[in-house]
Amino acid sequence: MSVLTSEAVILRTWPVHEADLLVSFFTRDYGRLKGMAKAALKSRKRFGGALEPMTLARAWFAERPRQELVRLDQLEILRSPLSAPVDQTRMAVLSFYAEVIDEALPERDPQATVFRLVASVLEQTNAVRPEAGNHRAGVAEAGAVQPQSSGPAFAGPWMALTYFSLWMTRLMGLLPNIGHCMVCGETLGAGEVRFNAYADGLFCGLHANGSGSGLSADSWQLAQRMLRGPAASFAGEAWPRKRGQDLRRFTLQTLERHLERKLKTAEALARLGG
Ligand SMILES: [Zn+2]
């Protein structure tokens, strides 16, 4: 029985027996796996704080003959969500990633592109707001207090969530060309783009389902830019919570329709105003 290793993201854990944990984790090289971490709750040495959901870690594990569960031997933290101050929005966004990946990806199906997406949005989600340090320094030096509302741009969790949701729908094959109406194929124009809860893709005003919603010009243009550029390229943009809200609703509807269930973590995000 050979021990395998891969970068991995921890998705969920369930306690079993005394101190064992059942762990769902998404590896770069082997796809999503379920494993048994023996005595995980006792062994700080082998697991440390790495079993916190959405920890990026290096994992060592072994296949077991005729067993569905792998044996998870060890985790070494590469990036922990606990390294940044606890923040309700950030935690809700991280939980959303974990639920979507856990629900959407089949087991043992390597998805390197999804892994790269997750690693990049984790970096953006966990980025620490820059003004905290600068602000204090500014006060000490000049005694001048900068207005909180116009601190340096910090895109943060809402941007990362928008990017993740859009790209997950694309990588799951659920996002047709967003430049054209799904019915007539006409080129869409900013401000006249519609979507609805019953079908993939976007529609012109003429072919929108009556119960549909509009996608704002900013969100539609944002979506097109996000499909062309890395998440990091949006880090410097101003990102009030409401920005891209309709785009997130569009992608969430698409994901939930295909998963055929409501995502539990989406409710928490909605309560936070997302
Ligand atoms: Zn049309």
XYZ file of N, CA and C and ligand atoms in Angstrom:
823
model
N 0.856 -1.198 0.000
C 0.000 0.000 0.000
C 0.891 1.246 0.000
N 0.868 1.971 -1.113
C 1.783 3.114 -1.194
C 1.095 4.389 -0.712
N 1.873 5.232 -0.073
C 1.346 6.508 0.408
C 1.449 7.535 -0.711
N 0.327 8.213 -0.984
C 0.277 9.232 -2.025
C 0.308 10.604 -1.370
N 0.735 11.584 -2.139
C 0.717 12.941 -1.601
C 0.231 13.917 -2.664
N -0.466 14.940 -2.213
C -0.972 15.958 -3.124
C -1.329 17.193 -2.323
N -1.316 18.345 -2.982
C -1.928 19.511 -2.363
C -3.421 19.250 -2.268
N -4.046 19.781 -1.230
C -5.467 19.502 -1.030
C -6.139 20.638 -0.270
N -7.447 20.728 -0.445
C -8.250 21.658 0.328
C -9.231 20.833 1.157
N -9.275 21.106 2.452
C -10.196 20.382 3.331
C -11.607 20.952 3.135
N -12.587 20.067 2.925
C -13.953 20.536 2.689
C -14.845 20.369 3.911
N -14.904 19.158 4.450
C -15.800 18.880 5.578
C -15.199 17.792 6.441
N -15.571 17.789 7.693
C -15.185 16.667 8.554
C -16.387 16.240 9.376
N -16.432 14.939 9.708
C -17.471 14.399 10.571
C -16.785 13.537 11.631
N -17.118 13.748 12.889
C -16.537 12.868 13.911
C -17.131 11.463 13.819
N -16.274 10.460 13.953
C -16.730 9.064 14.034
C -15.946 8.380 15.139
N -16.535 7.417 15.768
C -15.897 6.718 16.894
C -15.406 7.740 17.931
N -14.357 7.372 18.625
C -13.857 8.205 19.714
C -13.208 9.499 19.222
N -12.112 9.328 18.517
C -11.325 10.506 18.125
C -11.034 10.532 16.631
N -11.712 9.656 15.883
C -11.482 9.599 14.436
C -12.347 10.627 13.733
N -11.861 11.047 12.570
C -12.652 11.959 11.752
C -12.763 11.415 10.335
N -13.963 11.520 9.789
C -14.162 11.283 8.374
C -13.954 12.634 7.697
N -13.134 12.659 6.636
C -12.741 13.934 6.023
C -13.029 13.912 4.531
N -13.751 14.914 4.045
C -13.904 15.105 2.611
C -12.880 16.154 2.207
N -12.020 15.823 1.252
C -10.989 16.778 0.825
C -10.791 16.695 -0.681
N -10.386 17.822 -1.239
C -10.263 17.961 -2.688
C -8.780 18.084 -3.023
N -8.237 17.077 -3.681
C -6.806 17.095 -4.000
C -6.586 17.585 -5.425
N -5.438 18.199 -5.621
C -5.082 18.682 -6.953
C -4.926 17.516 -7.939
N -4.330 16.421 -7.487
C -3.941 15.355 -8.423
C -4.930 14.199 -8.520
N -5.773 14.004 -7.522
C -6.643 12.827 -7.517
C -8.122 13.183 -7.412
N -8.423 14.474 -7.405
C -9.819 14.889 -7.292
C -10.311 14.840 -5.852
N -11.621 14.828 -5.698
C -12.202 14.848 -4.357
C -12.159 13.435 -3.772
N -11.753 13.348 -2.522
C -11.634 12.051 -1.855
C -12.298 12.123 -0.497
N -12.656 10.941 0.006
C -13.095 10.836 1.400
C -12.119 9.926 2.115
N -11.717 10.354 3.292
C -10.738 9.562 4.015
C -11.029 9.489 5.491
N -10.421 8.486 6.122
C -10.537 8.343 7.565
C -9.236 8.824 8.187
N -9.359 9.779 9.084
C -8.188 10.266 9.808
C -8.256 9.678 11.207
N -7.454 8.635 11.412
C -7.476 7.925 12.694
C -6.923 8.812 13.808
N -7.633 8.832 14.907
C -7.180 9.574 16.094
C -6.873 11.046 15.798
N -7.584 11.582 14.801
C -7.282 12.960 14.371
C -7.481 13.968 15.490
N -8.466 13.706 16.340
C -8.753 14.674 17.397
C -7.710 14.628 18.512
N -6.864 13.590 18.481
C -5.808 13.507 19.508
C -4.457 13.900 18.958
N -4.284 13.740 17.629
C -2.946 13.900 17.079
C -2.689 15.286 16.526
N -2.193 16.167 17.348
C -1.786 17.487 16.900
C -0.620 17.370 15.921
N 0.204 16.366 16.152
C 1.422 16.218 15.365
C 1.089 15.955 13.897
N 0.151 15.058 13.651
C -0.134 14.685 12.263
C -1.087 15.656 11.568
N -1.960 16.317 12.329
C -2.986 17.135 11.692
C -2.986 18.596 12.118
N -2.398 18.895 13.251
C -2.353 20.279 13.701
C -3.708 20.936 13.583
N -3.761 22.156 13.087
C -5.040 22.834 12.874
C -5.513 22.710 11.440
N -4.985 21.716 10.725
C -5.205 21.644 9.271
C -6.573 21.105 8.892
N -7.359 20.639 9.863
C -8.660 20.069 9.523
C -9.778 21.103 9.496
N -9.420 22.343 9.723
C -10.386 23.438 9.577
C -10.798 23.518 8.097
N -12.131 23.553 7.806
C -12.554 23.621 6.405
C -11.906 24.780 5.648
N -11.573 24.521 4.398
C -10.926 25.444 3.468
C -9.485 25.785 3.842
N -8.857 24.882 4.595
C -7.408 24.960 4.766
C -6.758 24.372 3.522
N -5.778 25.074 2.990
C -4.969 24.535 1.898
C -3.793 23.820 2.555
N -3.614 22.545 2.208
C -2.608 21.740 2.911
C -1.934 20.772 1.946
N -0.801 20.259 2.370
C -0.262 19.082 1.682
C -0.771 17.866 2.440
N -1.327 16.920 1.693
C -1.924 15.742 2.327
C -1.146 14.483 1.959
N -0.995 13.590 2.919
C -0.441 12.256 2.673
C -1.546 11.247 2.989
N -1.804 10.354 2.053
C -2.898 9.402 2.247
C -2.614 8.117 1.477
N -3.351 7.073 1.794
C -3.129 5.781 1.137
C -4.461 5.154 0.753
N -4.476 4.555 -0.416
C -5.648 3.778 -0.834
C -5.677 2.505 0.011
N -6.867 2.045 0.305
C -6.975 0.799 1.060
C -7.692 -0.211 0.159
N -7.175 -1.429 0.047
C -7.756 -2.419 -0.857
C -9.253 -2.614 -0.574
N -10.032 -2.563 -1.632
C -11.485 -2.797 -1.550
C -12.185 -1.862 -0.560
N -11.603 -0.690 -0.366
C -12.245 0.267 0.541
C -12.495 1.573 -0.195
N -13.643 2.125 0.046
C -13.982 3.386 -0.604
C -13.204 4.548 0.035
N -13.010 4.472 1.340
C -12.315 5.553 2.053
C -10.808 5.366 1.985
N -10.087 6.455 1.725
C -8.634 6.371 1.832
C -8.250 6.528 3.309
N -7.009 6.199 3.605
C -6.502 6.415 4.964
C -5.729 7.726 4.935
N -6.245 8.728 5.636
C -5.576 10.037 5.651
C -4.545 10.043 6.776
N -3.274 10.134 6.397
C -2.202 9.974 7.381
C -1.748 11.285 8.006
N -1.629 12.304 7.154
C -1.023 13.533 7.673
C -1.409 14.729 6.816
N -1.480 15.899 7.452
C -1.723 17.148 6.739
C -0.711 18.171 7.218
N -0.240 18.965 6.274
C 0.686 20.042 6.630
C 0.108 21.328 6.037
N -0.157 22.308 6.895
C -0.839 23.534 6.449
C 0.017 24.327 5.466
N -0.584 24.708 4.339
C 0.068 25.643 3.412
C -0.549 27.031 3.565
N -1.884 27.070 3.763
C -2.564 28.350 3.963
C -3.810 28.071 4.805
N -3.861 28.677 5.975
C -4.992 28.434 6.869
C -5.942 29.623 6.872
N -7.263 29.365 6.831
C -8.203 30.477 6.936
C -8.130 31.158 8.299
N -7.517 30.472 9.268
C -7.437 31.038 10.620
C -6.234 31.967 10.787
N -5.445 32.119 9.729
C -4.286 33.002 9.849
C -4.691 34.470 9.715
N -5.911 34.713 9.186
C -6.435 36.084 9.135
C -7.476 36.229 10.244
N -7.751 37.474 10.693
C -8.740 37.647 11.757
C -10.099 37.079 11.346
N -10.808 36.496 12.298
C -12.107 35.893 11.993
C -13.092 36.996 11.610
N -13.780 36.765 10.523
C -14.681 37.758 9.967
C -15.880 36.988 9.438
N -17.072 37.423 9.804
C -18.289 36.669 9.506
C -18.485 36.466 7.998
N -18.264 37.527 7.235
C -18.445 37.422 5.788
C -17.459 36.431 5.194
N -16.214 36.560 5.603
C -15.186 35.678 5.054
C -15.494 34.218 5.377
N -15.922 33.965 6.619
C -16.226 32.592 7.010
C -17.410 32.042 6.207
N -18.414 32.885 5.954
C -19.575 32.449 5.179
C -19.177 32.151 3.732
N -18.285 32.959 3.194
C -17.819 32.748 1.820
C -17.012 31.442 1.735
N -16.146 31.200 2.710
C -15.355 29.968 2.720
C -16.261 28.738 2.825
N -17.304 28.840 3.651
C -18.236 27.715 3.788
C -18.964 27.447 2.480
N -19.254 28.517 1.746
C -19.917 28.371 0.448
C -19.015 27.607 -0.531
N -17.747 27.994 -0.601
C -16.822 27.268 -1.481
C -16.835 25.774 -1.138
N -16.721 25.491 0.150
C -16.626 24.090 0.585
C -17.875 23.312 0.180
N -19.035 23.921 0.376
C -20.271 23.207 0.044
C -20.390 22.983 -1.468
N -20.079 24.008 -2.255
C -20.205 23.867 -3.714
C -19.264 22.775 -4.229
N -18.019 22.793 -3.788
C -17.060 21.797 -4.287
C -17.474 20.404 -3.835
N -17.888 20.306 -2.570
C -18.287 19.013 -2.033
C -19.496 18.447 -2.793
N -20.415 19.327 -3.178
C -21.634 18.884 -3.870
C -21.415 18.672 -5.365
N -20.580 19.516 -5.956
C -20.528 19.542 -7.422
C -19.533 18.554 -8.026
N -18.465 18.243 -7.316
C -17.443 17.404 -7.934
C -17.621 15.941 -7.567
N -17.611 15.067 -8.565
C -17.665 13.640 -8.252
C -16.371 13.198 -7.575
N -16.422 12.102 -6.840
C -15.218 11.607 -6.175
C -14.235 11.037 -7.197
N -12.970 11.152 -6.895
C -11.870 10.554 -7.677
C -11.870 10.991 -9.131
N -12.183 12.254 -9.342
C -12.194 12.806 -10.693
C -11.300 14.049 -10.665
N -10.037 13.918 -11.081
C -9.112 15.056 -10.982
C -9.609 16.250 -11.786
N -9.596 17.405 -11.166
C -10.070 18.635 -11.818
C -9.054 19.726 -11.511
N -7.952 19.696 -12.254
C -6.846 20.608 -11.951
C -7.255 22.071 -12.105
N -8.123 22.355 -13.076
C -8.524 23.750 -13.295
C -9.372 24.249 -12.127
N -10.256 23.394 -11.631
C -11.056 23.792 -10.461
C -10.129 23.998 -9.267
N -9.112 23.148 -9.144
C -8.196 23.306 -8.021
C -7.472 24.653 -8.089
N -7.021 25.012 -9.287
C -6.347 26.314 -9.443
C -7.298 27.461 -9.104
N -8.553 27.327 -9.535
C -9.559 28.347 -9.211
C -9.699 28.493 -7.693
N -9.839 27.369 -7.011
C -10.034 27.411 -5.562
C -8.819 28.035 -4.868
N -7.626 27.634 -5.292
C -6.423 28.185 -4.664
C -6.358 29.700 -4.872
N -6.736 30.159 -6.055
C -6.625 31.598 -6.319
C -7.689 32.396 -5.568
N -8.919 31.860 -5.474
C -9.932 32.627 -4.726
C -9.679 32.566 -3.214
N -9.070 31.476 -2.750
C -8.714 31.419 -1.320
C -7.735 32.538 -0.985
N -6.782 32.739 -1.858
C -5.799 33.791 -1.628
C -6.477 35.157 -1.520
N -7.423 35.405 -2.423
C -8.129 36.692 -2.418
C -9.082 36.807 -1.228
N -9.717 35.704 -0.865
C -10.678 35.726 0.246
C -9.967 35.972 1.572
N -8.780 35.390 1.705
C -8.056 35.488 2.970
C -7.112 36.681 3.037
N -7.060 37.453 1.954
C -6.175 38.618 1.958
C -6.594 39.559 3.085
N -5.620 40.144 3.740
C -5.924 41.016 4.877
C -6.090 42.451 4.382
N -7.140 43.066 4.867
C -7.441 44.445 4.482
C -6.222 45.341 4.697
N -5.782 46.054 3.679
C -4.511 46.773 3.784
C -4.545 48.002 4.684
N -5.696 48.650 4.840
C -5.644 49.950 5.527
C -5.387 49.833 7.022
N -5.612 48.637 7.614
C -5.455 48.518 9.064
C -4.082 49.032 9.508
N -3.027 48.502 8.893
C -1.678 48.909 9.275
C -1.391 50.352 8.871
N -1.718 50.683 7.624
C -1.447 52.017 7.096
C -2.139 53.094 7.920
N -3.365 52.778 8.310
C -4.172 53.743 9.020
C -3.512 54.123 10.343
N -3.095 53.103 11.064
C -2.449 53.366 12.357
C -1.179 54.173 12.159
N -0.400 53.789 11.144
C 0.847 54.500 10.884
C 0.555 55.969 10.579
N -0.500 56.205 9.801
C -0.859 57.566 9.424
C -1.203 58.403 10.650
N -1.919 57.811 11.573
C -2.318 58.541 12.775
C -1.091 58.899 13.604
N -0.205 57.923 13.742
C 0.984 58.137 14.560
C 1.865 59.248 13.981
N 1.994 59.250 12.668
C 2.904 60.207 12.032
C 2.353 61.635 12.036
N 1.133 61.768 11.576
C 0.645 63.122 11.310
C -0.559 63.499 12.174
N -1.095 62.525 12.884
C -2.293 62.794 13.660
C -3.506 63.014 12.784
N -3.368 62.758 11.520
C -4.490 62.951 10.594
C -5.244 61.649 10.408
N -6.520 61.702 10.643
C -7.338 60.494 10.500
C -7.974 60.486 9.117
N -7.665 59.442 8.357
C -8.286 59.327 7.031
C -9.716 58.835 7.209
N -10.620 59.322 6.385
C -11.981 58.796 6.477
C -12.003 57.297 6.152
N -12.710 56.523 6.964
C -12.767 55.067 6.796
C -13.290 54.677 5.412
N -14.263 55.454 4.928
C -14.967 55.045 3.721
C -14.092 55.113 2.480
N -13.032 55.918 2.513
C -12.231 56.038 1.298
C -10.822 55.495 1.503
N -10.716 54.402 2.244
C -9.417 53.748 2.413
C -8.985 53.141 1.087
N -7.809 52.526 1.073
C -7.335 51.905 -0.164
C -8.330 50.835 -0.625
N -8.437 50.668 -1.936
C -9.358 49.675 -2.478
C -8.959 48.288 -1.975
N -9.941 47.506 -1.620
C -9.705 46.152 -1.140
C -10.886 45.311 -1.568
N -10.697 44.500 -2.587
C -11.829 43.770 -3.151
C -12.348 42.720 -2.168
N -11.480 41.821 -1.695
C -11.829 40.906 -0.626
C -12.851 39.837 -0.945
N -13.572 39.353 0.093
C -14.407 38.164 -0.039
C -15.530 38.273 -1.072
N -16.176 39.422 -1.196
C -17.311 39.499 -2.136
C -16.824 39.389 -3.572
N -15.684 39.979 -3.862
C -15.115 39.821 -5.205
C -14.751 38.360 -5.450
N -14.069 37.756 -4.478
C -13.623 36.374 -4.641
C -14.822 35.435 -4.817
N -15.888 35.691 -4.059
C -17.103 34.876 -4.168
C -17.727 35.012 -5.564
N -17.771 36.224 -6.073
C -18.327 36.471 -7.398
C -17.510 35.733 -8.462
N -16.200 35.834 -8.330
C -15.288 35.188 -9.288
C -15.445 33.663 -9.236
N -15.474 33.133 -8.028
C -15.612 31.683 -7.849
C -16.922 31.167 -8.443
N -18.027 31.853 -8.135
C -19.348 31.380 -8.585
C -19.432 31.400 -10.105
N -18.921 32.471 -10.695
C -18.946 32.587 -12.152
C -18.125 31.471 -12.796
N -16.907 31.280 -12.283
C -16.023 30.279 -12.884
C -16.471 28.845 -12.618
N -17.101 28.600 -11.460
C -17.620 27.241 -11.224
C -18.706 26.911 -12.235
N -19.592 27.861 -12.533
C -20.632 27.578 -13.529
C -19.976 27.335 -14.890
N -18.938 28.103 -15.207
C -18.247 27.901 -16.476
C -17.572 26.520 -16.523
N -16.850 26.159 -15.453
C -16.091 24.899 -15.459
C -17.005 23.679 -15.358
N -18.211 23.870 -14.856
C -19.175 22.765 -14.825
C -19.940 22.675 -16.148
N -19.614 23.548 -17.081
C -20.266 23.510 -18.395
C -21.662 24.106 -18.395
N -21.923 24.999 -17.413
C -23.278 25.533 -17.267
C -23.399 26.976 -17.743
N -22.315 27.491 -18.324
C -22.343 28.899 -18.704
C -22.062 29.037 -20.202
N -23.137 29.117 -20.986
C -22.949 29.325 -22.422
C -22.387 30.729 -22.668
N -22.012 30.994 -23.872
C -21.501 32.307 -24.276
C -22.415 33.422 -23.752
N -21.876 34.287 -22.898
C -22.732 35.296 -22.269
C -22.846 36.563 -23.107
N -22.277 36.537 -24.291
C -22.375 37.708 -25.166
C -23.608 37.685 -26.060
N -24.326 36.556 -26.056
C -25.448 36.407 -26.990
C -26.696 35.862 -26.308
N -27.840 36.246 -26.843
C -29.125 35.728 -26.335
C -29.224 34.235 -26.638
N -29.675 33.482 -25.635
C -29.772 32.026 -25.785
C -30.823 31.619 -26.809
N -31.809 32.482 -27.044
C -32.899 32.101 -27.945
C -32.608 32.548 -29.374
N -32.377 33.841 -29.558
C -32.232 34.350 -30.930
C -30.782 34.474 -31.374
N -29.839 34.385 -30.411
C -28.431 34.463 -30.786
C -27.933 35.871 -31.056
N -28.811 36.850 -30.897
C -28.388 38.241 -31.139
C -27.343 38.670 -30.107
N -26.437 39.541 -30.528
C -25.439 40.094 -29.608
C -26.154 40.946 -28.559
N -25.842 40.689 -27.295
C -26.485 41.443 -26.212
C -25.789 42.788 -26.038
N -26.522 43.743 -25.492
C -25.951 45.055 -25.194
C -26.080 45.342 -23.712
N -25.098 46.062 -23.148
C -25.117 46.379 -21.718
C -26.435 47.046 -21.341
N -27.018 46.628 -20.215
C -28.244 47.243 -19.739
C -29.508 46.558 -20.236
N -29.400 45.652 -21.216
C -30.600 44.968 -21.722
C -30.446 43.454 -21.589
N -29.658 43.023 -20.611
C -29.368 41.602 -20.437
C -30.255 41.027 -19.336
N -30.882 39.896 -19.603
C -31.814 39.296 -18.649
C -31.409 37.857 -18.335
N -31.850 37.393 -17.145
C -31.681 35.970 -16.823
C -32.904 35.501 -16.060
N -33.101 34.184 -16.001
C -34.225 33.666 -15.223
C -33.837 32.354 -14.542
N -34.711 31.911 -13.655
C -34.374 30.780 -12.789
C -34.524 29.431 -13.488
N -34.987 29.433 -14.733
C -35.348 28.157 -15.352
C -34.417 27.695 -16.451
N -33.495 28.571 -16.878
C -32.662 28.193 -18.017
C -31.256 28.760 -17.866
N -30.287 28.068 -18.463
C -28.909 28.550 -18.460
C -28.768 29.731 -19.408
N -27.750 30.519 -19.171
C -27.397 31.577 -20.106
C -28.206 32.845 -19.925
N -27.981 33.773 -20.833
C -28.584 35.105 -20.760
C -29.481 35.352 -21.974
N -30.352 36.348 -21.829
C -31.386 36.582 -22.837
C -31.516 38.073 -23.160
N -31.973 38.345 -24.356
C -32.299 39.723 -24.718
C -33.674 40.064 -24.131
N -34.061 41.338 -24.169
C -35.333 41.770 -23.598
C -36.517 41.045 -24.209
N -36.436 40.771 -25.489
C -37.541 40.133 -26.203
C -37.760 38.684 -25.758
N -36.638 37.993 -25.441
C -36.748 36.559 -25.136
C -36.579 36.228 -23.659
N -36.601 37.262 -22.824
C -36.510 37.011 -21.386
C -37.816 36.384 -20.928
N -37.705 35.426 -20.056
C -38.901 34.897 -19.415
C -39.508 36.028 -18.578
N -40.823 36.120 -18.557
C -41.482 37.220 -17.862
C -41.079 37.382 -16.414
N -40.755 36.268 -15.739
C -40.434 36.333 -14.314
C -38.933 36.555 -14.085
N -38.202 36.835 -15.120
C -36.747 36.952 -14.992
C -36.291 38.239 -14.350
N -34.955 38.394 -14.267
C -34.358 39.586 -13.667
C -33.354 40.173 -14.651
N -33.046 41.433 -14.430
C -32.042 42.086 -15.266
C -30.645 41.905 -14.685
N -29.668 41.806 -15.563
C -28.280 41.802 -15.136
C -27.719 43.184 -15.469
N -27.251 43.898 -14.441
C -26.810 45.284 -14.636
C -25.637 45.349 -15.614
N -25.475 46.508 -16.214
C -24.382 46.701 -17.169
C -23.030 46.411 -16.506
N -22.841 46.900 -15.273
C -21.564 46.673 -14.578
C -21.314 45.177 -14.386
N -22.358 44.440 -13.959
C -22.182 43.008 -13.699
C -21.901 42.223 -14.973
N -22.571 42.601 -16.040
C -22.377 41.874 -17.308
C -20.964 42.098 -17.849
N -20.514 43.357 -17.759
C -19.156 43.654 -18.231
C -18.113 43.018 -17.317
N -18.417 43.030 -16.010
C -17.547 42.393 -15.033
C -17.395 40.903 -15.340
N -18.509 40.243 -15.630
C -18.482 38.810 -15.928
C -17.576 38.538 -17.130
N -17.678 39.364 -18.138
C -16.852 39.147 -19.330
C -15.371 39.346 -19.014
N -15.074 40.357 -18.177
C -13.676 40.568 -17.784
C -13.185 39.433 -16.898
N -14.039 38.957 -15.993
C -13.615 37.888 -15.083
C -13.329 36.593 -15.828
N -14.026 36.371 -16.933
C -13.787 35.148 -17.696
C -12.480 35.227 -18.497
N -11.916 36.437 -18.564
C -10.662 36.603 -19.310
C -9.440 36.783 -18.417
N -9.632 37.175 -17.152
C -8.473 37.536 -16.316
C -8.456 36.791 -14.996
N -7.274 36.695 -14.352
C -7.162 36.016 -13.056
C -7.830 36.799 -11.923
N -8.211 36.101 -10.866
C -8.869 36.729 -9.717
C -8.011 37.859 -9.149
N -6.708 37.647 -9.132
C -5.808 38.635 -8.528
C -5.882 39.987 -9.242
N -6.262 39.974 -10.526
C -6.286 41.244 -11.267
C -7.449 42.134 -10.828
N -8.372 41.602 -10.013
C -9.502 42.400 -9.523
C -9.300 42.859 -8.080
N -8.161 42.486 -7.507
C -7.930 42.759 -6.080
C -7.897 44.251 -5.768
N -7.477 45.053 -6.728
C -7.343 46.481 -6.457
C -8.611 47.280 -6.696
N -9.691 46.616 -7.105
C -10.916 47.360 -7.431
C -11.762 47.606 -6.186
N -12.439 48.744 -6.179
C -13.360 49.032 -5.082
C -14.503 48.020 -5.146
N -14.863 47.444 -4.007
C -15.849 46.381 -4.052
C -16.854 46.463 -2.911
N -17.783 47.421 -2.991
C -18.850 47.416 -1.993
C -19.625 46.098 -2.093
N -20.221 45.690 -0.987
C -20.893 44.395 -0.891
C -21.889 44.160 -2.019
N -22.577 45.215 -2.426
C -23.648 45.040 -3.415
C -23.112 44.852 -4.833
N -21.831 45.135 -5.044
C -21.313 45.027 -6.409
C -21.355 43.562 -6.878
N -21.945 43.343 -8.029
C -22.014 41.988 -8.587
C -23.068 41.117 -7.943
N -23.932 41.722 -7.107
C -24.942 40.939 -6.394
C -25.860 40.190 -7.370
N -26.284 40.871 -8.458
C -27.157 40.214 -9.435
C -26.409 39.112 -10.202
N -25.118 39.315 -10.425
C -24.311 38.282 -11.088
C -24.180 37.055 -10.183
N -24.018 37.293 -8.866
C -23.947 36.160 -7.929
C -25.281 35.424 -7.879
N -26.395 36.184 -7.964
C -27.700 35.524 -7.933
C -27.892 34.664 -9.190
N -27.481 35.192 -10.327
C -27.577 34.452 -11.587
C -26.767 33.139 -11.517
N -25.530 33.220 -11.043
C -24.699 32.013 -11.011
C -25.196 31.042 -9.932
N -25.674 31.568 -8.809
C -26.199 30.697 -7.753
C -27.432 29.931 -8.250
N -28.321 30.640 -8.941
C -29.512 29.974 -9.498
C -29.094 28.843 -10.439
N -28.083 29.113 -11.248
C -27.617 28.097 -12.200
C -27.047 26.889 -11.455
N -26.198 27.146 -10.467
C -25.594 26.049 -9.701
C -26.671 25.225 -8.993
N -27.599 25.910 -8.335
C -28.627 25.187 -7.568
C -29.559 24.396 -8.487
N -29.837 24.949 -9.654
C -30.721 24.237 -10.581
C -30.071 22.924 -11.014
N -28.767 22.957 -11.264
C -28.096 21.744 -11.724
C -27.789 20.772 -10.583
N -27.557 21.296 -9.394
C -27.335 20.406 -8.247
C -28.666 19.862 -7.731
N -29.749 20.476 -8.176
C -31.111 20.084 -7.781
C -31.316 20.175 -6.274
N -30.712 21.179 -5.681
C -30.975 21.448 -4.270
C -30.517 22.862 -3.944
N -31.059 23.379 -2.840
C -30.621 24.688 -2.351
C -29.309 24.499 -1.599
N -28.422 25.447 -1.747
C -27.162 25.394 -1.008
C -27.384 26.045 0.356
N -27.066 25.310 1.419
C -27.324 25.801 2.782
C -26.542 27.086 3.069
N -25.299 27.110 2.599
C -24.432 28.244 2.905
C -24.858 29.517 2.176
N -25.652 29.370 1.108
C -26.132 30.557 0.374
C -27.085 31.372 1.237
N -27.789 30.704 2.147
C -28.718 31.429 3.034
C -27.950 32.357 3.965
N -26.835 31.865 4.488
C -26.019 32.707 5.373
C -25.482 33.916 4.617
N -25.075 33.686 3.382
C -24.560 34.805 2.571
C -25.674 35.816 2.304
N -26.881 35.331 2.040
C -28.005 36.223 1.775
C -28.300 37.068 3.017
N -28.188 36.452 4.198
C -28.439 37.199 5.451
C -27.401 38.307 5.655
N -26.198 38.080 5.122
C -25.148 39.086 5.244
C -25.272 40.163 4.168
N -26.290 40.014 3.325
C -26.529 41.022 2.312
C -25.865 40.727 0.985
N -25.354 39.493 0.821
C -24.638 39.155 -0.405
C -25.533 38.882 -1.584
Zn -33.202 37.039 -27.973
